[in-house]
Short mmCIF file of N, CA and C in Angstrom, two decimals:
data_model
loop_
_atom_site.label_atom_id
_atom_site.label_comp_id
_atom_site.label_asym_id
_atom_site.label_seq_id
_atom_site.Cartn_x
_atom_site.Cartn_y
_atom_site.Cartn_z
N SER F 1 176.02 -53.60 102.22
CA SER F 1 177.29 -52.92 102.31
C SER F 1 178.28 -53.79 103.07
N TRP F 2 179.56 -53.46 102.95
CA TRP F 2 180.60 -54.25 103.62
C TRP F 2 180.44 -54.17 105.13
N ARG F 3 180.01 -53.02 105.63
CA ARG F 3 179.85 -52.88 107.09
C ARG F 3 178.73 -53.78 107.60
N GLU F 4 177.62 -53.83 106.88
CA GLU F 4 176.50 -54.67 107.32
C GLU F 4 176.88 -56.14 107.34
N SER F 5 177.57 -56.61 106.29
CA SER F 5 177.95 -58.02 106.26
C SER F 5 178.99 -58.33 107.34
N ALA F 6 179.90 -57.39 107.61
CA ALA F 6 180.89 -57.60 108.65
C ALA F 6 180.25 -57.60 110.03
N GLU F 7 179.26 -56.73 110.24
CA GLU F 7 178.60 -56.66 111.54
C GLU F 7 177.91 -57.97 111.89
N LYS F 8 177.37 -58.65 110.89
CA LYS F 8 176.69 -59.91 111.14
C LYS F 8 177.65 -61.01 111.59
N SER F 9 178.93 -60.89 111.19
CA SER F 9 179.88 -61.94 111.51
C SER F 9 180.83 -61.57 112.64
N THR F 10 180.57 -60.49 113.35
CA THR F 10 181.45 -60.09 114.45
C THR F 10 180.70 -60.07 115.76
N THR F 11 181.45 -60.17 116.83
CA THR F 11 180.85 -60.13 118.15
C THR F 11 180.53 -58.68 118.51
N PRO F 12 179.59 -58.45 119.41
CA PRO F 12 179.15 -57.09 119.73
C PRO F 12 180.27 -56.15 120.18
N TRP F 13 181.27 -56.64 120.89
CA TRP F 13 182.31 -55.75 121.41
C TRP F 13 183.26 -55.24 120.34
N ILE F 14 183.15 -55.76 119.14
CA ILE F 14 184.05 -55.33 118.08
C ILE F 14 183.26 -54.84 116.85
N ARG F 15 182.04 -54.42 117.05
CA ARG F 15 181.16 -54.05 115.95
C ARG F 15 181.66 -52.91 115.08
N ASN F 16 182.46 -52.02 115.60
CA ASN F 16 182.92 -50.88 114.81
C ASN F 16 184.27 -51.12 114.13
N ILE F 17 184.76 -52.34 114.20
CA ILE F 17 186.03 -52.68 113.56
C ILE F 17 185.80 -53.87 112.64
N PHE F 18 186.34 -53.76 111.39
CA PHE F 18 186.10 -54.79 110.39
C PHE F 18 187.40 -55.23 109.75
N PRO F 19 187.52 -56.51 109.41
CA PRO F 19 188.73 -56.97 108.73
C PRO F 19 188.86 -56.31 107.35
N LEU F 20 190.08 -55.97 106.98
CA LEU F 20 190.34 -55.33 105.70
C LEU F 20 189.92 -56.22 104.53
N ASP F 21 190.00 -57.53 104.69
CA ASP F 21 189.60 -58.40 103.57
C ASP F 21 188.12 -58.23 103.23
N LYS F 22 187.28 -58.03 104.23
CA LYS F 22 185.85 -57.78 103.95
C LYS F 22 185.65 -56.44 103.26
N TYR F 23 186.42 -55.45 103.67
CA TYR F 23 186.36 -54.13 103.03
C TYR F 23 186.74 -54.26 101.55
N ILE F 24 187.83 -54.94 101.28
CA ILE F 24 188.30 -55.11 99.89
C ILE F 24 187.25 -55.85 99.06
N LYS F 25 186.72 -56.94 99.59
CA LYS F 25 185.74 -57.75 98.86
C LYS F 25 184.48 -56.98 98.51
N SER F 26 184.17 -55.97 99.29
CA SER F 26 182.93 -55.22 99.07
C SER F 26 183.10 -54.07 98.08
N HIS F 27 184.29 -53.91 97.52
CA HIS F 27 184.55 -52.82 96.58
C HIS F 27 185.03 -53.36 95.23
N SER F 28 184.55 -52.75 94.17
CA SER F 28 185.06 -53.10 92.83
C SER F 28 186.34 -52.31 92.55
N SER F 29 186.51 -51.19 93.23
CA SER F 29 187.76 -50.43 93.21
C SER F 29 187.81 -49.56 94.46
N ILE F 30 189.03 -49.26 94.87
CA ILE F 30 189.23 -48.43 96.06
C ILE F 30 189.96 -47.18 95.60
N PRO F 31 189.49 -46.00 96.02
CA PRO F 31 190.14 -44.75 95.60
C PRO F 31 191.61 -44.68 96.03
N HIS F 32 192.42 -44.01 95.21
CA HIS F 32 193.85 -43.84 95.50
C HIS F 32 194.07 -43.29 96.90
N LYS F 33 193.29 -42.29 97.28
CA LYS F 33 193.46 -41.63 98.58
C LYS F 33 193.25 -42.63 99.72
N THR F 34 192.26 -43.48 99.60
CA THR F 34 191.99 -44.48 100.63
C THR F 34 193.13 -45.49 100.70
N ILE F 35 193.58 -45.95 99.54
CA ILE F 35 194.70 -46.89 99.51
C ILE F 35 195.94 -46.26 100.13
N PHE F 36 196.20 -45.01 99.79
CA PHE F 36 197.35 -44.30 100.36
C PHE F 36 197.23 -44.23 101.88
N THR F 37 196.05 -43.83 102.36
CA THR F 37 195.81 -43.69 103.80
C THR F 37 196.00 -45.03 104.51
N PHE F 38 195.40 -46.08 103.97
CA PHE F 38 195.52 -47.41 104.58
C PHE F 38 196.97 -47.88 104.57
N THR F 39 197.65 -47.73 103.44
CA THR F 39 199.04 -48.20 103.33
C THR F 39 199.94 -47.43 104.27
N GLN F 40 199.75 -46.13 104.35
CA GLN F 40 200.55 -45.31 105.25
C GLN F 40 200.37 -45.77 106.70
N GLN F 41 199.13 -46.04 107.09
CA GLN F 41 198.86 -46.48 108.46
C GLN F 41 199.44 -47.87 108.72
N ILE F 42 199.33 -48.76 107.74
CA ILE F 42 199.89 -50.12 107.89
C ILE F 42 201.40 -50.02 108.10
N LEU F 43 202.07 -49.22 107.25
CA LEU F 43 203.53 -49.11 107.34
C LEU F 43 203.98 -48.41 108.62
N LYS F 44 203.23 -47.40 109.06
CA LYS F 44 203.56 -46.75 110.34
C LYS F 44 203.39 -47.74 111.50
N SER F 45 202.32 -48.53 111.44
CA SER F 45 202.10 -49.54 112.48
C SER F 45 203.22 -50.57 112.49
N LEU F 46 203.62 -51.01 111.30
CA LEU F 46 204.72 -51.99 111.21
C LEU F 46 206.03 -51.39 111.72
N ASN F 47 206.26 -50.13 111.43
CA ASN F 47 207.46 -49.48 111.93
C ASN F 47 207.49 -49.50 113.46
N LYS F 48 206.33 -49.22 114.06
CA LYS F 48 206.23 -49.23 115.52
C LYS F 48 206.43 -50.65 116.06
N ILE F 49 205.82 -51.63 115.40
CA ILE F 49 205.95 -53.04 115.81
C ILE F 49 207.41 -53.47 115.71
N HIS F 50 208.04 -53.17 114.58
CA HIS F 50 209.43 -53.56 114.37
C HIS F 50 210.37 -52.83 115.31
N SER F 51 210.08 -51.56 115.60
CA SER F 51 210.89 -50.78 116.54
C SER F 51 210.80 -51.35 117.95
N SER F 52 209.72 -52.07 118.22
CA SER F 52 209.54 -52.72 119.52
C SER F 52 210.20 -54.09 119.55
N GLY F 53 210.85 -54.46 118.45
CA GLY F 53 211.57 -55.73 118.40
C GLY F 53 210.71 -56.93 118.04
N ILE F 54 209.62 -56.69 117.34
CA ILE F 54 208.68 -57.77 117.01
C ILE F 54 208.55 -57.92 115.49
N ILE F 55 208.49 -59.18 115.04
CA ILE F 55 208.12 -59.51 113.67
C ILE F 55 206.73 -60.12 113.75
N HIS F 56 205.77 -59.60 113.01
CA HIS F 56 204.38 -60.09 113.07
C HIS F 56 204.25 -61.49 112.47
N ARG F 57 204.76 -61.69 111.28
CA ARG F 57 204.81 -62.95 110.53
C ARG F 57 203.47 -63.44 109.98
N ASP F 58 202.41 -62.68 110.12
CA ASP F 58 201.14 -63.11 109.52
C ASP F 58 200.34 -61.90 109.04
N ILE F 59 201.03 -60.98 108.37
CA ILE F 59 200.34 -59.82 107.80
C ILE F 59 199.53 -60.27 106.60
N LYS F 60 198.25 -59.99 106.65
CA LYS F 60 197.31 -60.30 105.55
C LYS F 60 196.05 -59.48 105.81
N PRO F 61 195.21 -59.30 104.81
CA PRO F 61 194.02 -58.47 105.01
C PRO F 61 193.11 -58.92 106.16
N ALA F 62 193.05 -60.21 106.43
CA ALA F 62 192.20 -60.69 107.52
C ALA F 62 192.74 -60.31 108.90
N ASN F 63 194.03 -59.92 108.99
CA ASN F 63 194.63 -59.54 110.26
C ASN F 63 194.86 -58.04 110.37
N ILE F 64 194.29 -57.30 109.42
CA ILE F 64 194.34 -55.84 109.46
C ILE F 64 192.90 -55.37 109.59
N PHE F 65 192.67 -54.46 110.50
CA PHE F 65 191.31 -54.04 110.81
C PHE F 65 191.12 -52.56 110.55
N VAL F 66 189.92 -52.23 110.08
CA VAL F 66 189.58 -50.83 109.77
C VAL F 66 188.29 -50.49 110.52
N ASN F 67 188.24 -49.28 111.08
CA ASN F 67 187.02 -48.87 111.77
C ASN F 67 186.23 -47.92 110.88
N ASN F 68 185.11 -47.43 111.39
CA ASN F 68 184.24 -46.54 110.61
C ASN F 68 184.93 -45.25 110.20
N GLY F 69 185.96 -44.85 110.94
CA GLY F 69 186.70 -43.64 110.61
C GLY F 69 187.89 -43.92 109.69
N CYS F 70 187.97 -45.14 109.15
CA CYS F 70 189.06 -45.57 108.28
C CYS F 70 190.42 -45.56 108.97
N ASP F 71 190.40 -45.83 110.27
CA ASP F 71 191.65 -46.02 111.01
C ASP F 71 192.02 -47.49 110.94
N ILE F 72 193.30 -47.75 110.72
CA ILE F 72 193.81 -49.11 110.56
C ILE F 72 194.47 -49.59 111.85
N LYS F 73 194.24 -50.83 112.19
CA LYS F 73 194.91 -51.49 113.31
C LYS F 73 195.36 -52.86 112.83
N ILE F 74 196.54 -53.26 113.24
CA ILE F 74 197.04 -54.60 112.93
C ILE F 74 196.74 -55.48 114.13
N GLY F 75 196.19 -56.66 113.86
CA GLY F 75 195.84 -57.58 114.94
C GLY F 75 196.42 -58.96 114.74
N ASP F 76 196.01 -59.88 115.58
CA ASP F 76 196.41 -61.28 115.57
C ASP F 76 197.93 -61.45 115.60
N PHE F 77 198.47 -61.28 116.78
CA PHE F 77 199.91 -61.43 116.98
C PHE F 77 200.28 -62.85 117.43
N GLY F 78 199.42 -63.81 117.14
CA GLY F 78 199.64 -65.19 117.58
C GLY F 78 200.90 -65.83 117.02
N LEU F 79 201.38 -65.39 115.87
CA LEU F 79 202.59 -65.96 115.26
C LEU F 79 203.79 -65.03 115.37
N ALA F 80 203.61 -63.92 116.06
CA ALA F 80 204.69 -62.93 116.19
C ALA F 80 205.87 -63.52 116.96
N THR F 81 207.04 -62.97 116.67
CA THR F 81 208.26 -63.39 117.38
C THR F 81 209.14 -62.18 117.61
N ASN F 82 210.07 -62.33 118.52
CA ASN F 82 211.04 -61.29 118.81
C ASN F 82 212.09 -61.28 117.71
N ILE F 83 212.42 -60.11 117.21
CA ILE F 83 213.41 -59.98 116.14
C ILE F 83 214.74 -60.61 116.54
N HIS F 84 215.11 -60.47 117.79
CA HIS F 84 216.43 -60.90 118.24
C HIS F 84 216.42 -62.24 118.98
N SER F 85 215.28 -62.92 118.99
CA SER F 85 215.21 -64.17 119.74
C SER F 85 216.01 -65.27 119.07
N CYS F 86 216.25 -66.31 119.81
CA CYS F 86 216.99 -67.46 119.28
C CYS F 86 216.06 -68.45 118.60
N ILE F 87 214.78 -68.12 118.50
CA ILE F 87 213.83 -69.02 117.85
C ILE F 87 214.27 -69.24 116.40
N ASN F 88 214.09 -70.45 115.93
CA ASN F 88 214.47 -70.78 114.55
C ASN F 88 213.59 -70.01 113.58
N LYS F 89 214.16 -68.99 112.96
CA LYS F 89 213.39 -68.19 112.01
C LYS F 89 213.43 -68.80 110.62
N GLU F 90 213.86 -70.05 110.53
CA GLU F 90 213.85 -70.74 109.24
C GLU F 90 212.58 -71.60 109.11
N GLU F 91 211.78 -71.65 110.16
CA GLU F 91 210.56 -72.45 110.11
C GLU F 91 209.49 -71.74 109.29
N LEU F 92 208.60 -72.52 108.71
CA LEU F 92 207.51 -71.98 107.89
C LEU F 92 206.36 -71.59 108.82
N VAL F 93 206.25 -70.28 109.09
CA VAL F 93 205.21 -69.78 109.99
C VAL F 93 204.49 -68.65 109.28
N GLY F 94 203.17 -68.72 109.25
CA GLY F 94 202.37 -67.68 108.62
C GLY F 94 201.41 -68.29 107.62
N THR F 95 200.67 -67.43 106.95
CA THR F 95 199.72 -67.87 105.92
C THR F 95 200.49 -68.05 104.62
N PHE F 96 200.41 -69.24 104.06
CA PHE F 96 201.26 -69.64 102.93
C PHE F 96 201.28 -68.62 101.79
N LEU F 97 200.13 -68.13 101.39
CA LEU F 97 200.05 -67.21 100.26
C LEU F 97 200.85 -65.93 100.50
N TYR F 98 201.03 -65.53 101.75
CA TYR F 98 201.69 -64.27 102.09
C TYR F 98 203.14 -64.45 102.53
N LEU F 99 203.66 -65.67 102.47
CA LEU F 99 205.04 -65.91 102.87
C LEU F 99 206.01 -65.34 101.85
N SER F 100 207.09 -64.79 102.35
CA SER F 100 208.14 -64.22 101.49
C SER F 100 209.01 -65.33 100.91
N PRO F 101 209.79 -65.00 99.87
CA PRO F 101 210.69 -66.01 99.29
C PRO F 101 211.66 -66.61 100.31
N GLU F 102 212.19 -65.77 101.21
CA GLU F 102 213.14 -66.31 102.19
C GLU F 102 212.45 -67.27 103.17
N GLN F 103 211.18 -67.02 103.48
CA GLN F 103 210.46 -67.96 104.33
C GLN F 103 210.20 -69.26 103.58
N LEU F 104 209.77 -69.14 102.33
CA LEU F 104 209.47 -70.34 101.53
C LEU F 104 210.72 -71.18 101.27
N SER F 105 211.88 -70.54 101.25
CA SER F 105 213.15 -71.25 101.03
C SER F 105 213.77 -71.72 102.34
N HIS F 106 213.07 -71.54 103.44
CA HIS F 106 213.54 -71.93 104.77
C HIS F 106 214.87 -71.27 105.12
N LYS F 107 215.01 -70.02 104.70
CA LYS F 107 216.21 -69.25 105.02
C LYS F 107 215.93 -68.36 106.21
N HIS F 108 217.00 -67.90 106.83
CA HIS F 108 216.85 -66.95 107.93
C HIS F 108 216.17 -65.69 107.40
N TYR F 109 215.30 -65.09 108.19
CA TYR F 109 214.60 -63.88 107.77
C TYR F 109 214.54 -62.88 108.90
N ASP F 110 214.12 -61.67 108.53
CA ASP F 110 213.97 -60.60 109.52
C ASP F 110 212.62 -59.92 109.32
N GLU F 111 212.48 -58.70 109.86
CA GLU F 111 211.20 -58.00 109.82
C GLU F 111 210.73 -57.66 108.42
N ARG F 112 211.60 -57.76 107.42
CA ARG F 112 211.18 -57.43 106.06
C ARG F 112 210.20 -58.45 105.47
N VAL F 113 209.99 -59.57 106.17
CA VAL F 113 208.92 -60.48 105.73
C VAL F 113 207.57 -59.79 105.87
N ASP F 114 207.44 -58.92 106.86
CA ASP F 114 206.20 -58.16 107.05
C ASP F 114 206.02 -57.12 105.95
N ILE F 115 207.12 -56.55 105.47
CA ILE F 115 207.06 -55.58 104.36
C ILE F 115 206.60 -56.30 103.09
N PHE F 116 207.15 -57.49 102.86
CA PHE F 116 206.75 -58.29 101.69
C PHE F 116 205.24 -58.55 101.72
N ALA F 117 204.75 -59.05 102.84
CA ALA F 117 203.32 -59.35 102.97
C ALA F 117 202.48 -58.09 102.83
N SER F 118 202.96 -56.97 103.34
CA SER F 118 202.24 -55.70 103.21
C SER F 118 202.15 -55.26 101.75
N GLY F 119 203.19 -55.57 100.98
CA GLY F 119 203.14 -55.29 99.54
C GLY F 119 202.04 -56.09 98.86
N LEU F 120 201.85 -57.32 99.31
CA LEU F 120 200.77 -58.15 98.77
C LEU F 120 199.40 -57.60 99.18
N VAL F 121 199.31 -57.09 100.39
CA VAL F 121 198.06 -56.47 100.86
C VAL F 121 197.76 -55.23 100.01
N LEU F 122 198.78 -54.42 99.76
CA LEU F 122 198.62 -53.24 98.89
C LEU F 122 198.13 -53.68 97.51
N TYR F 123 198.70 -54.73 96.98
CA TYR F 123 198.28 -55.27 95.68
C TYR F 123 196.81 -55.65 95.70
N GLU F 124 196.38 -56.30 96.76
CA GLU F 124 194.97 -56.69 96.86
C GLU F 124 194.05 -55.48 96.93
N MET F 125 194.48 -54.44 97.63
CA MET F 125 193.65 -53.23 97.70
C MET F 125 193.52 -52.59 96.32
N CYS F 126 194.58 -52.61 95.54
CA CYS F 126 194.54 -52.02 94.20
C CYS F 126 193.74 -52.87 93.22
N ALA F 127 193.83 -54.18 93.35
CA ALA F 127 193.21 -55.07 92.37
C ALA F 127 191.75 -55.38 92.66
N CYS F 128 191.37 -55.43 93.93
CA CYS F 128 190.00 -55.83 94.30
C CYS F 128 189.57 -57.05 93.46
N PHE F 129 190.32 -58.12 93.59
CA PHE F 129 190.06 -59.32 92.81
C PHE F 129 188.62 -59.79 92.95
N GLU F 130 188.06 -60.25 91.85
CA GLU F 130 186.65 -60.67 91.85
C GLU F 130 186.46 -62.07 92.40
N THR F 131 187.44 -62.94 92.22
CA THR F 131 187.30 -64.31 92.72
C THR F 131 188.53 -64.70 93.54
N LEU F 132 188.36 -65.71 94.37
CA LEU F 132 189.49 -66.20 95.16
C LEU F 132 190.57 -66.78 94.25
N MET F 133 190.15 -67.44 93.16
CA MET F 133 191.12 -68.02 92.22
C MET F 133 191.94 -66.92 91.55
N GLU F 134 191.29 -65.84 91.12
CA GLU F 134 192.01 -64.73 90.50
C GLU F 134 192.99 -64.13 91.50
N ARG F 135 192.57 -63.97 92.73
CA ARG F 135 193.43 -63.43 93.79
C ARG F 135 194.64 -64.31 93.98
N ARG F 136 194.42 -65.60 94.16
CA ARG F 136 195.50 -66.56 94.40
C ARG F 136 196.48 -66.59 93.24
N GLU F 137 195.97 -66.73 92.02
CA GLU F 137 196.83 -66.82 90.84
C GLU F 137 197.63 -65.54 90.62
N SER F 138 197.00 -64.39 90.86
CA SER F 138 197.67 -63.11 90.67
C SER F 138 198.76 -62.88 91.70
N ILE F 139 198.50 -63.26 92.94
CA ILE F 139 199.52 -63.11 93.98
C ILE F 139 200.68 -64.06 93.71
N ILE F 140 200.39 -65.28 93.33
CA ILE F 140 201.47 -66.23 93.02
C ILE F 140 202.29 -65.74 91.83
N ALA F 141 201.64 -65.20 90.81
CA ALA F 141 202.36 -64.66 89.65
C ALA F 141 203.28 -63.52 90.08
N LEU F 142 202.79 -62.62 90.94
CA LEU F 142 203.62 -61.53 91.44
C LEU F 142 204.81 -62.08 92.21
N LYS F 143 204.58 -63.06 93.06
CA LYS F 143 205.65 -63.65 93.85
C LYS F 143 206.68 -64.35 92.96
N ASN F 144 206.25 -64.81 91.80
CA ASN F 144 207.15 -65.49 90.86
C ASN F 144 207.79 -64.52 89.86
N GLY F 145 207.67 -63.23 90.13
CA GLY F 145 208.34 -62.23 89.32
C GLY F 145 207.64 -61.84 88.04
N LYS F 146 206.36 -62.17 87.92
CA LYS F 146 205.61 -61.86 86.70
C LYS F 146 204.89 -60.51 86.77
N GLY F 147 205.08 -59.77 87.84
CA GLY F 147 204.49 -58.45 87.96
C GLY F 147 203.02 -58.47 88.35
N VAL F 148 202.41 -57.30 88.24
CA VAL F 148 201.01 -57.13 88.63
C VAL F 148 200.10 -57.22 87.40
N VAL F 149 198.82 -57.45 87.63
CA VAL F 149 197.86 -57.54 86.53
C VAL F 149 197.73 -56.17 85.85
N GLN F 150 197.35 -56.20 84.59
CA GLN F 150 197.31 -54.99 83.77
C GLN F 150 196.43 -53.90 84.36
N LYS F 151 195.27 -54.28 84.90
CA LYS F 151 194.36 -53.25 85.43
C LYS F 151 194.99 -52.48 86.57
N VAL F 152 195.86 -53.12 87.35
CA VAL F 152 196.55 -52.43 88.44
C VAL F 152 197.63 -51.52 87.87
N LYS F 153 198.39 -52.01 86.90
CA LYS F 153 199.43 -51.19 86.25
C LYS F 153 198.84 -49.90 85.68
N GLU F 154 197.69 -50.03 85.04
CA GLU F 154 197.06 -48.89 84.38
C GLU F 154 196.38 -47.93 85.37
N SER F 155 195.67 -48.48 86.32
CA SER F 155 194.89 -47.64 87.24
C SER F 155 195.68 -47.13 88.44
N TYR F 156 196.73 -47.85 88.80
CA TYR F 156 197.51 -47.51 90.00
C TYR F 156 199.01 -47.55 89.70
N PRO F 157 199.50 -46.68 88.81
CA PRO F 157 200.92 -46.77 88.42
C PRO F 157 201.91 -46.51 89.57
N TYR F 158 201.62 -45.55 90.44
CA TYR F 158 202.53 -45.27 91.56
C TYR F 158 202.48 -46.39 92.59
N GLU F 159 201.29 -46.89 92.84
CA GLU F 159 201.14 -47.99 93.78
C GLU F 159 201.85 -49.23 93.24
N THR F 160 201.80 -49.43 91.91
CA THR F 160 202.49 -50.56 91.29
C THR F 160 203.97 -50.52 91.59
N GLU F 161 204.58 -49.34 91.49
CA GLU F 161 206.01 -49.20 91.80
C GLU F 161 206.29 -49.61 93.24
N LEU F 162 205.43 -49.18 94.16
CA LEU F 162 205.61 -49.52 95.57
C LEU F 162 205.40 -51.02 95.80
N ILE F 163 204.39 -51.59 95.18
CA ILE F 163 204.14 -53.03 95.29
C ILE F 163 205.38 -53.81 94.87
N LEU F 164 205.94 -53.45 93.71
CA LEU F 164 207.11 -54.16 93.19
C LEU F 164 208.33 -53.99 94.09
N LEU F 165 208.47 -52.83 94.69
CA LEU F 165 209.57 -52.59 95.62
C LEU F 165 209.40 -53.41 96.90
N MET F 166 208.19 -53.41 97.44
CA MET F 166 207.92 -54.11 98.69
C MET F 166 207.99 -55.63 98.54
N THR F 167 207.78 -56.13 97.33
CA THR F 167 207.76 -57.58 97.11
C THR F 167 209.00 -58.08 96.37
N LYS F 168 210.07 -57.33 96.45
CA LYS F 168 211.33 -57.76 95.82
C LYS F 168 211.70 -59.14 96.35
N GLY F 169 212.22 -59.98 95.46
CA GLY F 169 212.63 -61.33 95.86
C GLY F 169 213.76 -61.32 96.86
N ASP F 170 214.68 -60.37 96.73
CA ASP F 170 215.80 -60.25 97.67
C ASP F 170 215.39 -59.29 98.77
N TYR F 171 215.27 -59.81 99.98
CA TYR F 171 214.78 -58.98 101.09
C TYR F 171 215.67 -57.76 101.35
N LYS F 172 216.93 -57.83 100.97
CA LYS F 172 217.84 -56.70 101.20
C LYS F 172 217.48 -55.51 100.31
N GLU F 173 216.70 -55.74 99.27
CA GLU F 173 216.29 -54.67 98.36
C GLU F 173 214.95 -54.05 98.74
N ARG F 174 214.29 -54.59 99.76
CA ARG F 174 213.00 -54.05 100.22
C ARG F 174 213.22 -52.87 101.16
N PRO F 175 212.26 -51.95 101.19
CA PRO F 175 212.40 -50.82 102.13
C PRO F 175 212.31 -51.28 103.59
#
């Protein structure tokens, strides 16, 4: 099970918390209710983070943690920055696959880069990609405006609408 494999790779003090990427990899599909619950918790957490004046800048399944009760926590704030700081927000910071168009274009960005990356996380939860290559190619296709894979469109129509909204190329059009 995903919990057993995660337990083997974690230190004892964190045994009841597992990275979301391991959870996703261990499922061929994730129920709508679970995806809704996880997404709602991720977005509520981001709202709290952003309300505190912080941009995470490295939202990805490996930095989102789930416990046995399916509670979500966002971790690894090593690349986080203050929303209002004078730090150059045109620099390329974060995991390349999850970078937003404005980050990739070296343009000024705001907290909506985290919304973009969260849309990609939602996509991964819906798709449960079988291989790393399928995951990479599908995420790149989505980022290039080619939409989501057919199985996600068919099995998760409402989630697809949210994914497309969260990953809009123009950050001003994102929620």
